[in-house]
mmCIF file of C-alpha atoms in Angstrom:
data_model
loop_
_atom_site.group_PDB
_atom_site.id
_atom_site.type_symbol
_atom_site.label_atom_id
_atom_site.label_comp_id
_atom_site.label_asym_id
_atom_site.label_seq_id
_atom_site.Cartn_x
_atom_site.Cartn_y
_atom_site.Cartn_z
ATOM 1 C CA MET D 21 -7.760 -55.358 267.529
ATOM 2 C CA THR D 22 -6.888 -52.420 265.279
ATOM 3 C CA PRO D 23 -3.108 -52.016 264.813
ATOM 4 C CA GLU D 24 -1.829 -48.846 266.510
ATOM 5 C CA LEU D 25 1.009 -47.223 264.605
ATOM 6 C CA VAL D 26 3.801 -45.087 266.033
ATOM 7 C CA PRO D 27 5.814 -42.513 264.057
ATOM 8 C CA GLY D 28 7.922 -44.398 261.519
ATOM 9 C CA GLY D 29 5.855 -47.561 261.833
ATOM 10 C CA ASN D 30 4.429 -49.247 258.741
ATOM 11 C CA LEU D 31 2.159 -52.109 257.738
ATOM 12 C CA PRO D 32 0.935 -53.739 254.514
ATOM 13 C CA LEU D 33 -2.447 -52.632 253.210
ATOM 14 C CA PRO D 34 -5.203 -54.854 251.832
ATOM 15 C CA GLY D 35 -6.094 -54.575 248.172
ATOM 16 C CA GLY D 36 -8.988 -52.519 246.897
ATOM 17 C CA THR D 37 -10.433 -49.239 248.085
ATOM 18 C CA LEU D 38 -9.210 -47.695 251.334
ATOM 19 C CA THR D 39 -10.549 -44.807 253.386
ATOM 20 C CA LEU D 40 -8.392 -42.524 255.510
ATOM 21 C CA ARG D 41 -10.356 -40.375 257.937
ATOM 22 C CA VAL D 42 -9.213 -37.632 260.332
ATOM 23 C CA PRO D 43 -12.182 -36.414 262.418
ATOM 24 C CA GLY D 44 -12.064 -33.003 264.044
ATOM 25 C CA PRO D 45 -11.556 -29.334 263.115
ATOM 26 C CA PHE D 46 -9.062 -30.124 260.369
ATOM 27 C CA ASP D 47 -8.627 -29.835 256.625
ATOM 28 C CA VAL D 48 -7.369 -33.075 255.107
ATOM 29 C CA SER D 49 -5.292 -33.037 251.926
ATOM 30 C CA ALA D 50 -3.298 -35.487 249.821
ATOM 31 C CA LEU D 51 -0.320 -35.192 247.470
ATOM 32 C CA ILE D 52 0.148 -37.828 244.766
ATOM 33 C CA THR D 53 3.771 -38.251 243.755
ATOM 34 C CA GLY D 54 6.024 -40.358 241.550
ATOM 35 C CA GLU D 55 9.419 -41.983 242.120
ATOM 36 C CA ASP D 56 11.086 -38.548 242.317
ATOM 37 C CA GLY D 57 8.852 -37.462 245.203
ATOM 38 C CA ARG D 58 7.238 -34.733 243.101
ATOM 39 C CA VAL D 59 3.712 -34.290 241.843
ATOM 40 C CA GLY D 60 3.055 -34.762 238.139
ATOM 41 C CA GLY D 61 1.100 -31.480 238.054
ATOM 42 C CA ASP D 62 -1.180 -29.278 240.102
ATOM 43 C CA ALA D 63 -3.999 -31.822 239.692
ATOM 44 C CA ASP D 64 -2.061 -34.174 242.023
ATOM 45 C CA PHE D 65 -2.866 -31.923 244.993
ATOM 46 C CA VAL D 66 -6.217 -32.969 246.514
ATOM 47 C CA PHE D 67 -7.656 -30.517 249.050
ATOM 48 C CA TYR D 68 -10.890 -28.694 249.892
ATOM 49 C CA ASN D 69 -10.866 -26.560 246.733
ATOM 50 C CA GLN D 70 -9.851 -29.492 244.485
ATOM 51 C CA PRO D 71 -11.399 -32.572 246.106
ATOM 52 C CA ALA D 72 -10.701 -35.200 243.455
ATOM 53 C CA ALA D 73 -7.937 -36.697 241.342
ATOM 54 C CA PRO D 74 -7.699 -40.083 239.594
ATOM 55 C CA GLY D 75 -7.935 -42.679 242.354
ATOM 56 C CA VAL D 76 -8.306 -40.151 245.207
ATOM 57 C CA ARG D 77 -11.390 -38.313 246.416
ATOM 58 C CA LEU D 78 -11.894 -36.038 249.425
ATOM 59 C CA ARG D 79 -15.291 -35.758 251.066
ATOM 60 C CA GLY D 80 -15.383 -33.816 254.312
ATOM 61 C CA ASP D 81 -12.846 -35.388 256.676
ATOM 62 C CA THR D 82 -12.350 -38.572 254.625
ATOM 63 C CA LEU D 83 -10.025 -39.485 251.769
ATOM 64 C CA THR D 84 -11.001 -42.436 249.601
ATOM 65 C CA VAL D 85 -8.033 -43.977 247.775
ATOM 66 C CA GLU D 86 -8.199 -46.589 245.024
ATOM 67 C CA PRO D 87 -4.546 -47.430 244.246
ATOM 68 C CA ALA D 88 -5.425 -49.212 240.988
ATOM 69 C CA ARG D 89 -6.959 -46.012 239.626
ATOM 70 C CA LEU D 90 -4.083 -43.652 240.447
ATOM 71 C CA ARG D 91 -2.495 -41.862 237.495
ATOM 72 C CA PRO D 92 0.334 -43.717 235.684
ATOM 73 C CA GLY D 93 3.642 -43.369 237.542
ATOM 74 C CA ALA D 94 2.090 -42.580 240.917
ATOM 75 C CA VAL D 95 3.811 -44.525 243.711
ATOM 76 C CA ARG D 96 2.936 -42.527 246.840
ATOM 77 C CA VAL D 97 -0.017 -40.696 248.415
ATOM 78 C CA THR D 98 1.017 -38.406 251.266
ATOM 79 C CA VAL D 99 -1.688 -37.325 253.708
ATOM 80 C CA ALA D 100 -1.470 -33.979 255.514
ATOM 81 C CA VAL D 101 -3.763 -32.145 257.904
ATOM 82 C CA SER D 102 -4.062 -28.475 258.755
ATOM 83 C CA ALA D 103 -6.424 -26.469 260.934
ATOM 84 C CA ALA D 104 -9.809 -25.710 259.391
ATOM 85 C CA GLU D 105 -9.382 -22.168 260.728
ATOM 86 C CA PRO D 106 -6.465 -20.797 258.683
ATOM 87 C CA GLY D 107 -3.304 -20.061 260.660
ATOM 88 C CA THR D 108 -4.368 -21.865 263.846
ATOM 89 C CA PRO D 109 -1.478 -23.788 265.457
ATOM 90 C CA LEU D 110 -2.285 -27.475 265.720
ATOM 91 C CA GLY D 111 -1.230 -27.420 269.363
ATOM 92 C CA ARG D 112 -4.449 -25.549 270.164
ATOM 93 C CA LEU D 113 -6.603 -28.304 268.661
ATOM 94 C CA PRO D 114 -7.422 -31.897 269.614
ATOM 95 C CA ALA D 115 -5.049 -34.620 268.422
ATOM 96 C CA SER D 116 -5.403 -35.416 264.720
ATOM 97 C CA THR D 117 -6.023 -39.168 264.696
ATOM 98 C CA LEU D 118 -5.927 -41.146 261.459
ATOM 99 C CA HIS D 119 -8.401 -44.022 261.039
ATOM 100 C CA VAL D 120 -7.838 -46.358 258.077
ATOM 101 C CA THR D 121 -10.513 -48.819 256.917
ATOM 102 C CA ASP D 122 -10.874 -51.152 253.964
ATOM 103 C CA GLY D 123 -13.607 -51.327 251.346
ATOM 104 C CA ARG D 124 -15.870 -53.289 253.697
ATOM 105 C CA GLY D 125 -15.491 -50.776 256.499
ATOM 106 C CA ARG D 126 -13.175 -52.969 258.575
ATOM 107 C CA ALA D 127 -10.522 -51.182 260.630
ATOM 108 C CA VAL D 128 -7.022 -51.511 259.172
ATOM 109 C CA ALA D 129 -4.925 -49.114 261.264
ATOM 110 C CA ARG D 130 -5.033 -46.190 263.682
ATOM 111 C CA PHE D 131 -2.389 -43.521 264.181
ATOM 112 C CA ALA D 132 -2.499 -40.774 266.836
ATOM 113 C CA PRO D 133 0.743 -38.741 266.551
ATOM 114 C CA PRO D 134 1.933 -36.230 269.146
ATOM 115 C CA ARG D 135 0.479 -32.765 268.552
ATOM 116 C CA PRO D 136 2.918 -30.237 267.075
ATOM 117 C CA GLN D 137 2.595 -27.144 269.254
ATOM 118 C CA ARG D 138 3.280 -24.252 266.881
ATOM 119 C CA LYS D 139 3.057 -25.866 263.444
ATOM 120 C CA THR D 140 -0.054 -25.318 261.337
ATOM 121 C CA VAL D 141 0.421 -28.388 259.098
ATOM 122 C CA LEU D 142 1.149 -32.006 259.980
ATOM 123 C CA LEU D 143 2.507 -34.619 257.574
ATOM 124 C CA LEU D 144 0.408 -37.437 258.954
ATOM 125 C CA ALA D 145 1.083 -40.583 256.918
ATOM 126 C CA GLU D 146 1.822 -41.940 253.458
ATOM 127 C CA MET D 147 0.626 -44.813 251.344
ATOM 128 C CA TYR D 148 3.423 -46.122 249.156
ATOM 129 C CA ARG D 149 3.825 -48.865 246.578
ATOM 130 C CA ARG D 150 6.049 -51.795 247.503
ATOM 131 C CA GLY D 151 6.346 -54.335 244.706
ATOM 132 C CA THR D 152 2.828 -55.165 243.587
ATOM 133 C CA GLY D 153 1.210 -54.115 246.857
ATOM 134 C CA TRP D 154 0.829 -51.011 248.990
ATOM 135 C CA LYS D 155 1.927 -50.177 252.521
ATOM 136 C CA LEU D 156 1.094 -47.438 255.041
ATOM 137 C CA ARG D 157 3.788 -45.525 256.913
ATOM 138 C CA ALA D 158 3.025 -43.282 259.895
ATOM 139 C CA ILE D 159 4.913 -39.954 259.797
ATOM 140 C CA GLY D 160 3.554 -37.440 262.353
ATOM 141 C CA GLN D 161 5.911 -34.618 261.373
ATOM 142 C CA GLY D 162 4.992 -30.944 261.819
ATOM 143 C CA TYR D 163 5.542 -28.627 258.870
ATOM 144 C CA ALA D 164 6.491 -24.990 259.405
ATOM 145 C CA ASP D 165 5.644 -23.307 256.090
ATOM 146 C CA GLY D 166 1.881 -23.896 255.973
ATOM 147 C CA LEU D 167 -0.162 -25.810 253.446
ATOM 148 C CA ALA D 168 0.934 -23.626 250.535
ATOM 149 C CA GLY D 169 4.597 -24.164 251.444
ATOM 150 C CA LEU D 170 4.071 -27.909 251.699
ATOM 151 C CA ALA D 171 2.417 -28.004 248.282
ATOM 152 C CA ARG D 172 5.265 -25.994 246.749
ATOM 153 C CA ASP D 173 7.864 -28.337 248.192
ATOM 154 C CA PHE D 174 6.080 -31.245 246.502
ATOM 155 C CA GLY D 175 6.119 -29.377 243.179
ATOM 156 C CA VAL D 176 2.656 -27.790 243.095
ATOM 157 C CA ASP D 177 2.526 -24.375 241.405
ATOM 158 C CA VAL D 178 0.747 -22.412 244.139
ATOM 159 C CA THR D 179 -0.559 -18.927 243.468
ATOM 160 C CA GLU D 180 -1.523 -17.068 246.611
ATOM 161 C CA ASP D 181 -5.087 -15.796 246.654
ATOM 162 C CA SER D 182 -5.454 -12.054 246.318
ATOM 163 C CA PRO D 183 -8.642 -10.144 247.076
ATOM 164 C CA LYS D 184 -9.501 -10.224 243.371
ATOM 165 C CA SER D 185 -8.551 -13.857 242.713
ATOM 166 C CA PRO D 186 -11.608 -16.105 242.355
ATOM 167 C CA ALA D 187 -11.471 -19.468 244.096
ATOM 168 C CA PRO D 188 -11.882 -22.605 241.957
ATOM 169 C CA ASP D 189 -15.235 -24.373 241.622
ATOM 170 C CA PRO D 190 -14.406 -28.092 241.467
ATOM 171 C CA GLU D 191 -17.990 -29.291 241.917
ATOM 172 C CA GLY D 192 -19.552 -26.969 239.344
ATOM 173 C CA VAL D 193 -21.949 -25.412 241.831
ATOM 174 C CA LEU D 194 -21.457 -21.897 240.464
ATOM 175 C CA GLY D 195 -22.965 -22.954 237.153
ATOM 176 C CA LEU D 196 -26.118 -24.025 238.986
ATOM 177 C CA VAL D 197 -26.176 -20.892 241.124
ATOM 178 C CA ASN D 198 -25.568 -18.497 238.262
ATOM 179 C CA SER D 199 -28.161 -20.211 236.100
ATOM 180 C CA ALA D 200 -30.709 -19.580 238.861
ATOM 181 C CA ARG D 201 -29.527 -15.991 239.201
ATOM 182 C CA ALA D 202 -29.798 -15.420 235.457
ATOM 183 C CA GLN D 203 -33.437 -16.504 235.569
ATOM 184 C CA ALA D 204 -34.076 -13.606 237.949
ATOM 185 C CA GLY D 205 -32.020 -11.177 235.848
ATOM 186 C CA SER D 206 -29.197 -11.046 238.416
ATOM 187 C CA PRO D 207 -25.494 -10.957 237.456
ATOM 188 C CA PRO D 208 -23.273 -13.989 238.138
ATOM 189 C CA VAL D 209 -21.218 -14.381 241.316
ATOM 190 C CA LEU D 210 -17.662 -15.662 241.703
ATOM 191 C CA PHE D 211 -16.239 -17.763 244.500
ATOM 192 C CA ASP D 212 -13.920 -15.799 246.790
ATOM 193 C CA ALA D 213 -11.287 -17.868 248.611
ATOM 194 C CA ARG D 214 -11.866 -15.968 251.862
ATOM 195 C CA LEU D 215 -15.607 -16.614 251.799
ATOM 196 C CA VAL D 216 -14.933 -20.272 250.965
ATOM 197 C CA ALA D 217 -12.634 -20.545 253.999
ATOM 198 C CA ALA D 218 -15.241 -18.933 256.267
ATOM 199 C CA ALA D 219 -17.996 -21.191 254.917
ATOM 200 C CA ARG D 220 -15.841 -24.276 255.385
ATOM 201 C CA GLY D 221 -15.052 -23.377 258.990
ATOM 202 C CA HIS D 222 -18.709 -22.821 259.837
ATOM 203 C CA ALA D 223 -19.927 -25.951 258.081
ATOM 204 C CA ARG D 224 -17.373 -27.975 260.050
ATOM 205 C CA ALA D 225 -18.537 -26.389 263.294
ATOM 206 C CA MET D 226 -22.179 -27.244 262.588
ATOM 207 C CA ALA D 227 -21.269 -30.799 261.595
ATOM 208 C CA ALA D 228 -19.301 -31.254 264.813
ATOM 209 C CA ALA D 229 -22.213 -29.942 266.882
ATOM 210 C CA GLY D 230 -24.772 -31.952 264.931
ATOM 211 C CA GLY D 231 -27.110 -29.019 264.258
ATOM 212 C CA LEU D 232 -27.685 -25.812 262.337
ATOM 213 C CA ALA D 233 -26.733 -22.592 264.139
ATOM 214 C CA PRO D 234 -25.502 -19.097 263.217
ATOM 215 C CA GLU D 235 -22.887 -19.451 265.970
ATOM 216 C CA SER D 236 -20.577 -22.370 266.721
ATOM 217 C CA GLN D 237 -20.279 -23.859 270.202
ATOM 218 C CA ASP D 238 -17.413 -21.502 271.057
ATOM 219 C CA GLY D 239 -19.621 -18.492 270.241
ATOM 220 C CA THR D 240 -18.055 -17.635 266.872
ATOM 221 C CA SER D 241 -20.645 -16.395 264.394
ATOM 222 C CA VAL D 242 -20.603 -17.024 260.685
ATOM 223 C CA HIS D 243 -20.112 -13.286 260.108
ATOM 224 C CA GLN D 244 -17.150 -13.158 262.480
ATOM 225 C CA ARG D 245 -15.581 -15.910 260.399
ATOM 226 C CA ILE D 246 -15.930 -13.725 257.308
ATOM 227 C CA THR D 247 -14.315 -10.657 258.830
ATOM 228 C CA ALA D 248 -11.527 -12.812 260.312
ATOM 229 C CA THR D 249 -10.462 -13.699 256.764
ATOM 230 C CA GLY D 250 -10.054 -10.013 255.892
ATOM 231 C CA TYR D 251 -13.137 -9.775 253.656
ATOM 232 C CA ALA D 252 -14.810 -6.420 254.408
ATOM 233 C CA TYR D 253 -18.290 -6.386 252.958
ATOM 234 C CA ALA D 254 -20.899 -3.795 252.059
ATOM 235 C CA THR D 255 -23.689 -6.366 252.146
ATOM 236 C CA VAL D 256 -23.879 -10.028 253.133
ATOM 237 C CA GLY D 257 -26.276 -12.981 253.238
ATOM 238 C CA GLU D 258 -26.081 -16.656 254.125
ATOM 239 C CA HIS D 259 -27.731 -20.051 253.868
ATOM 240 C CA LEU D 260 -27.302 -22.572 256.682
ATOM 241 C CA VAL D 261 -28.818 -25.857 255.515
ATOM 242 C CA SER D 262 -28.701 -29.565 256.336
ATOM 243 C CA GLY D 263 -29.951 -32.476 254.289
ATOM 244 C CA PRO D 264 -29.075 -31.927 250.611
ATOM 245 C CA ARG D 265 -26.384 -34.363 249.478
ATOM 246 C CA THR D 266 -25.239 -32.724 246.229
ATOM 247 C CA PRO D 267 -24.794 -29.171 244.929
ATOM 248 C CA ALA D 268 -27.831 -29.644 242.689
ATOM 249 C CA GLU D 269 -29.957 -30.662 245.674
ATOM 250 C CA PHE D 270 -28.637 -27.699 247.670
ATOM 251 C CA VAL D 271 -29.513 -25.157 244.970
ATOM 252 C CA ALA D 272 -32.930 -26.750 244.488
ATOM 253 C CA TYR D 273 -33.505 -26.510 248.241
ATOM 254 C CA CYS D 274 -32.636 -22.794 248.231
ATOM 255 C CA LEU D 275 -35.020 -22.102 245.356
ATOM 256 C CA ARG D 276 -37.902 -23.813 247.141
ATOM 257 C CA THR D 277 -38.809 -20.996 249.554
ATOM 258 C CA ASP D 278 -39.210 -17.271 248.945
ATOM 259 C CA GLN D 279 -36.666 -15.942 251.450
ATOM 260 C CA ALA D 280 -33.929 -18.432 250.539
ATOM 261 C CA ARG D 281 -34.541 -17.852 246.822
ATOM 262 C CA ARG D 282 -34.326 -14.064 247.234
ATOM 263 C CA THR D 283 -30.938 -14.434 248.928
ATOM 264 C CA LEU D 284 -29.524 -16.743 246.249
ATOM 265 C CA GLN D 285 -30.809 -14.472 243.458
ATOM 266 C CA ASP D 286 -30.069 -11.117 245.122
ATOM 267 C CA PRO D 287 -28.490 -8.860 242.459
ATOM 268 C CA ALA D 288 -26.468 -7.005 245.125
ATOM 269 C CA PHE D 289 -24.102 -9.949 245.632
ATOM 270 C CA THR D 290 -20.926 -10.358 243.574
ATOM 271 C CA HIS D 291 -19.037 -13.066 245.523
ATOM 272 C CA ALA D 292 -19.867 -16.366 247.177
ATOM 273 C CA GLY D 293 -18.335 -19.061 249.344
ATOM 274 C CA LEU D 294 -19.817 -22.526 249.831
ATOM 275 C CA ALA D 295 -18.837 -25.626 251.776
ATOM 276 C CA HIS D 296 -20.480 -28.820 252.993
ATOM 277 C CA VAL D 297 -19.383 -31.313 255.653
ATOM 278 C CA ILE D 298 -20.871 -34.617 256.795
ATOM 279 C CA GLY D 299 -21.643 -34.687 260.518
ATOM 280 C CA ASP D 300 -20.127 -37.434 262.669
ATOM 281 C CA ARG D 301 -23.175 -37.653 264.930
ATOM 282 C CA THR D 302 -26.008 -37.655 262.426
ATOM 283 C CA GLY D 303 -24.491 -38.502 259.047
ATOM 284 C CA ASP D 304 -26.304 -35.445 257.665
ATOM 285 C CA THR D 305 -24.608 -33.050 255.285
ATOM 286 C CA TYR D 306 -24.274 -29.519 256.659
ATOM 287 C CA TRP D 307 -24.013 -26.628 254.196
ATOM 288 C CA THR D 308 -22.884 -23.050 254.637
ATOM 289 C CA ALA D 309 -23.275 -20.666 251.700
ATOM 290 C CA LEU D 310 -22.081 -17.074 252.016
ATOM 291 C CA TRP D 311 -23.024 -14.277 249.616
ATOM 292 C CA ALA D 312 -21.440 -10.848 249.734
ATOM 293 C CA ARG D 313 -20.338 -7.718 247.957
ATOM 294 C CA PRO D 314 -17.025 -6.220 249.117
ATOM 295 C CA LEU D 315 -16.881 -2.794 250.675
ATOM 296 C CA ALA D 316 -15.460 -0.570 247.950
ATOM 297 C CA ALA D 317 -14.281 3.025 248.070
ATOM 298 C CA GLY D 318 -17.290 5.263 248.518
ATOM 299 C CA ASP D 319 -19.657 2.484 249.655
ATOM 300 C CA LEU D 320 -19.654 3.619 253.265
ATOM 301 C CA ALA D 321 -20.370 7.242 252.361
ATOM 302 C CA ARG D 322 -23.131 6.205 249.954
ATOM 303 C CA ALA D 323 -24.801 3.929 252.512
ATOM 304 C CA CYS D 324 -24.743 6.633 255.166
ATOM 305 C CA ALA D 325 -26.029 9.265 252.731
ATOM 306 C CA GLU D 326 -28.867 6.940 251.774
ATOM 307 C CA VAL D 327 -29.828 6.468 255.422
ATOM 308 C CA VAL D 328 -29.876 10.260 255.849
ATOM 309 C CA GLY D 329 -32.001 10.655 252.714
ATOM 310 C CA LEU D 330 -34.522 8.014 253.809
ATOM 311 C CA THR D 331 -34.660 9.498 257.305
ATOM 312 C CA ASN D 332 -35.391 12.945 255.904
ATOM 313 C CA ALA D 333 -38.072 11.532 253.639
ATOM 314 C CA GLU D 334 -39.835 10.240 256.759
ATOM 315 C CA ARG D 335 -39.502 13.645 258.411
ATOM 316 C CA ARG D 336 -40.899 15.437 255.363
ATOM 317 C CA GLY D 337 -43.855 13.071 255.415
ATOM 318 C CA ALA D 338 -44.489 14.147 259.010
ATOM 319 C CA GLY D 339 -44.184 17.849 258.155
ATOM 320 C CA LEU D 340 -40.781 18.256 259.785
ATOM 321 C CA PRO D 341 -37.667 19.972 258.417
ATOM 322 C CA PRO D 342 -34.808 17.749 257.200
ATOM 323 C CA LEU D 343 -31.759 16.918 259.277
ATOM 324 C CA THR D 344 -28.347 18.170 258.193
ATOM 325 C CA ALA D 345 -25.454 15.719 258.038
ATOM 326 C CA ASP D 346 -22.907 16.626 260.721
ATOM 327 C CA PRO D 347 -19.314 15.369 260.292
ATOM 328 C CA LEU D 348 -18.650 15.230 264.062
ATOM 329 C CA LEU D 349 -21.801 13.216 264.752
ATOM 330 C CA THR D 350 -20.928 11.051 261.740
ATOM 331 C CA ALA D 351 -17.466 10.318 263.167
ATOM 332 C CA ALA D 352 -18.959 9.356 266.536
ATOM 333 C CA ALA D 353 -21.656 7.162 264.927
ATOM 334 C CA GLN D 354 -19.162 5.395 262.696
ATOM 335 C CA ALA D 355 -16.831 4.790 265.623
ATOM 336 C CA HIS D 356 -19.676 3.222 267.619
ATOM 337 C CA SER D 357 -20.698 0.869 264.793
ATOM 338 C CA ALA D 358 -17.077 -0.180 264.307
ATOM 339 C CA ASP D 359 -16.659 -0.641 268.073
ATOM 340 C CA MET D 360 -19.727 -2.919 268.302
ATOM 341 C CA VAL D 361 -18.219 -5.096 265.577
ATOM 342 C CA ALA D 362 -14.699 -5.151 267.000
ATOM 343 C CA ARG D 363 -15.658 -5.768 270.638
ATOM 344 C CA ASP D 364 -18.677 -7.956 269.972
ATOM 345 C CA PHE D 365 -21.402 -6.050 271.820
ATOM 346 C CA TYR D 366 -24.704 -4.429 270.896
ATOM 347 C CA SER D 367 -25.735 -1.585 273.164
ATOM 348 C CA HIS D 368 -26.039 2.180 273.517
ATOM 349 C CA THR D 369 -23.550 1.817 276.367
ATOM 350 C CA SER D 370 -20.005 0.747 275.495
ATOM 351 C CA PRO D 371 -18.125 -1.824 277.618
ATOM 352 C CA GLU D 372 -16.353 0.948 279.544
ATOM 353 C CA GLY D 373 -19.645 2.813 280.138
ATOM 354 C CA SER D 374 -19.646 5.620 277.557
ATOM 355 C CA ARG D 375 -23.098 6.757 276.350
ATOM 356 C CA PRO D 376 -24.171 8.487 273.108
ATOM 357 C CA TRP D 377 -23.623 12.006 274.481
ATOM 358 C CA ASP D 378 -20.176 11.006 275.754
ATOM 359 C CA ARG D 379 -19.210 9.750 272.300
ATOM 360 C CA ALA D 380 -20.562 12.881 270.625
ATOM 361 C CA ALA D 381 -18.586 15.113 272.998
ATOM 362 C CA ALA D 382 -15.441 13.019 272.507
ATOM 363 C CA ALA D 383 -15.762 13.581 268.749
ATOM 364 C CA GLY D 384 -15.846 17.336 269.362
ATOM 365 C CA SER D 385 -19.579 17.976 269.113
ATOM 366 C CA ALA D 386 -21.043 20.716 271.313
ATOM 367 C CA ARG D 387 -24.718 20.001 270.542
ATOM 368 C CA ARG D 388 -26.898 20.191 273.616
ATOM 369 C CA THR D 389 -29.466 17.502 272.755
ATOM 370 C CA ILE D 390 -28.281 14.055 271.713
ATOM 371 C CA GLY D 391 -30.215 10.926 270.728
ATOM 372 C CA GLU D 392 -29.180 7.601 269.224
ATOM 373 C CA ASN D 393 -30.702 4.756 267.246
ATOM 374 C CA ILE D 394 -28.821 1.494 266.736
ATOM 375 C CA ALA D 395 -29.751 -1.613 264.761
ATOM 376 C CA CYS D 396 -28.091 -4.829 263.653
ATOM 377 C CA GLY D 397 -28.615 -7.463 260.984
ATOM 378 C CA GLN D 398 -30.199 -5.315 258.275
ATOM 379 C CA ARG D 399 -28.485 -5.537 254.883
ATOM 380 C CA THR D 400 -29.553 -2.244 253.293
ATOM 381 C CA PRO D 401 -30.269 1.390 254.286
ATOM 382 C CA ALA D 402 -33.900 0.940 253.243
ATOM 383 C CA GLU D 403 -34.264 -2.107 255.483
ATOM 384 C CA VAL D 404 -32.745 -0.459 258.541
ATOM 385 C CA VAL D 405 -34.749 2.766 258.237
ATOM 386 C CA ASP D 406 -37.934 0.744 257.753
ATOM 387 C CA ASP D 407 -37.180 -1.247 260.911
ATOM 388 C CA TRP D 408 -36.503 1.928 262.887
ATOM 389 C CA MET D 409 -39.753 3.474 261.702
ATOM 390 C CA ASN D 410 -41.640 0.364 262.864
ATOM 391 C CA SER D 411 -40.208 0.664 266.375
ATOM 392 C CA PRO D 412 -41.886 3.358 268.535
ATOM 393 C CA GLY D 413 -38.761 4.506 270.359
ATOM 394 C CA HIS D 414 -36.601 4.690 267.233
ATOM 395 C CA ARG D 415 -39.406 6.348 265.261
ATOM 396 C CA ALA D 416 -39.687 9.012 267.990
ATOM 397 C CA ASN D 417 -35.996 9.874 267.558
ATOM 398 C CA ILE D 418 -36.316 10.123 263.771
ATOM 399 C CA LEU D 419 -39.375 12.387 264.066
ATOM 400 C CA LYS D 420 -38.237 14.481 267.046
ATOM 401 C CA PRO D 421 -38.685 18.175 266.160
ATOM 402 C CA ALA D 422 -35.802 19.275 268.423
ATOM 403 C CA PHE D 423 -33.220 17.411 266.367
ATOM 404 C CA THR D 424 -31.532 19.379 263.580
ATOM 405 C CA HIS D 425 -28.445 17.324 262.687
ATOM 406 C CA ILE D 426 -27.535 13.672 262.141
ATOM 407 C CA GLY D 427 -24.558 11.344 261.776
ATOM 408 C CA VAL D 428 -24.734 7.767 260.499
ATOM 409 C CA GLY D 429 -22.333 4.848 260.999
ATOM 410 C CA PHE D 430 -22.146 1.363 259.510
ATOM 411 C CA GLY D 431 -19.961 -1.665 260.291
ATOM 412 C CA GLY D 432 -19.877 -5.166 258.825
ATOM 413 C CA GLY D 433 -18.986 -8.215 260.928
ATOM 414 C CA GLY D 434 -19.775 -9.388 264.441
ATOM 415 C CA ARG D 435 -22.504 -11.817 265.407
ATOM 416 C CA ALA D 436 -25.296 -9.994 263.574
ATOM 417 C CA GLY D 437 -23.370 -9.247 260.389
ATOM 418 C CA THR D 438 -24.161 -5.533 260.138
ATOM 419 C CA TYR D 439 -24.306 -2.762 262.761
ATOM 420 C CA TRP D 440 -25.952 0.632 262.156
ATOM 421 C CA THR D 441 -25.888 3.801 264.245
ATOM 422 C CA GLN D 442 -27.861 7.049 263.900
ATOM 423 C CA LEU D 443 -26.647 9.844 266.162
ATOM 424 C CA PHE D 444 -28.966 12.873 266.364
ATOM 425 C CA GLY D 445 -28.131 16.353 267.646
ATOM 426 C CA GLY D 446 -30.000 19.540 268.324
#
């Protein structure tokens, strides 16, 4: 029978390699410390963005510890867990249960501490040297200051991520990605910590469900994860993949087909986030790669102006006069795109029942004839106008002689990733 530990309980550990696993929607981390209880340097903090140190390696939800290979002076390995979704109180999640096994896969110990209700980090357990051997102590103590605060208290020099701070690349995947991009003449991308967090959350969700999906079982889409981190994008793409075991295999997989290769090599992208998690059910490795360019000043106006220009090019080709950009219709169109993102719907009718002409009037427009096109999922103005022109109803709006004015809106986020609105007036 596997020994069940209670908070404060301890037991001797067998020699050799040990694995410490915490299944569930958690990030597992480890701090390697000396006699003074402090890390020897930032490299002693093992977490999702730095998954290895001498004697300790993190893969998905499992830490592998080889005490004999720890750095000189290391006498303790403290294990902590936090929610995979940043800022989520652990009380909202299942219990974080620690399973310890030896090098042969035999169960050594199990520890299921009480769930801290409001804390976002839990000090779960520690391995510590006692004489020539090692022991395990169960802790189960909530920590109020988050993972960054915990790391600081152990002596790690933590620099908070800013929107312009690139995330580290411990596995060297960016070198592989940027080499492939260079072959296509595309500029390199950098990891963004927010995209990495979103990718990690979605990869965990797919691994837990045992299948690839753009939405997790609770209905959260990969694009909603991005916007939840505060990353506003002008354009976005993703890879959802299972099977490859290493970054090299993942990149090779993406280069194998035309659509996946175009996304990886797309010159429009400047940032990336990538994560992979091994599924409990299947043992497969689930990958989420996110590619994006942030929404900069002027991007929204340029995108909308490009949609207007492409729309008018279609009208000229049909012998019709161009539409004039109308600021009131533009305000109403932009508000509708933003509303579809914020309230997670896709319709000409808003949740409270307002229709295109209601929104135009609310923005102050007095135009007598109103029409609307909406679309979602397209990454560029050219793509969305092309899709509208290949849809009879949308094409009829674009080529309607009675329309004289237009407003365009764009929003990034939601289940589809991008939401476009054309509001016509005459």
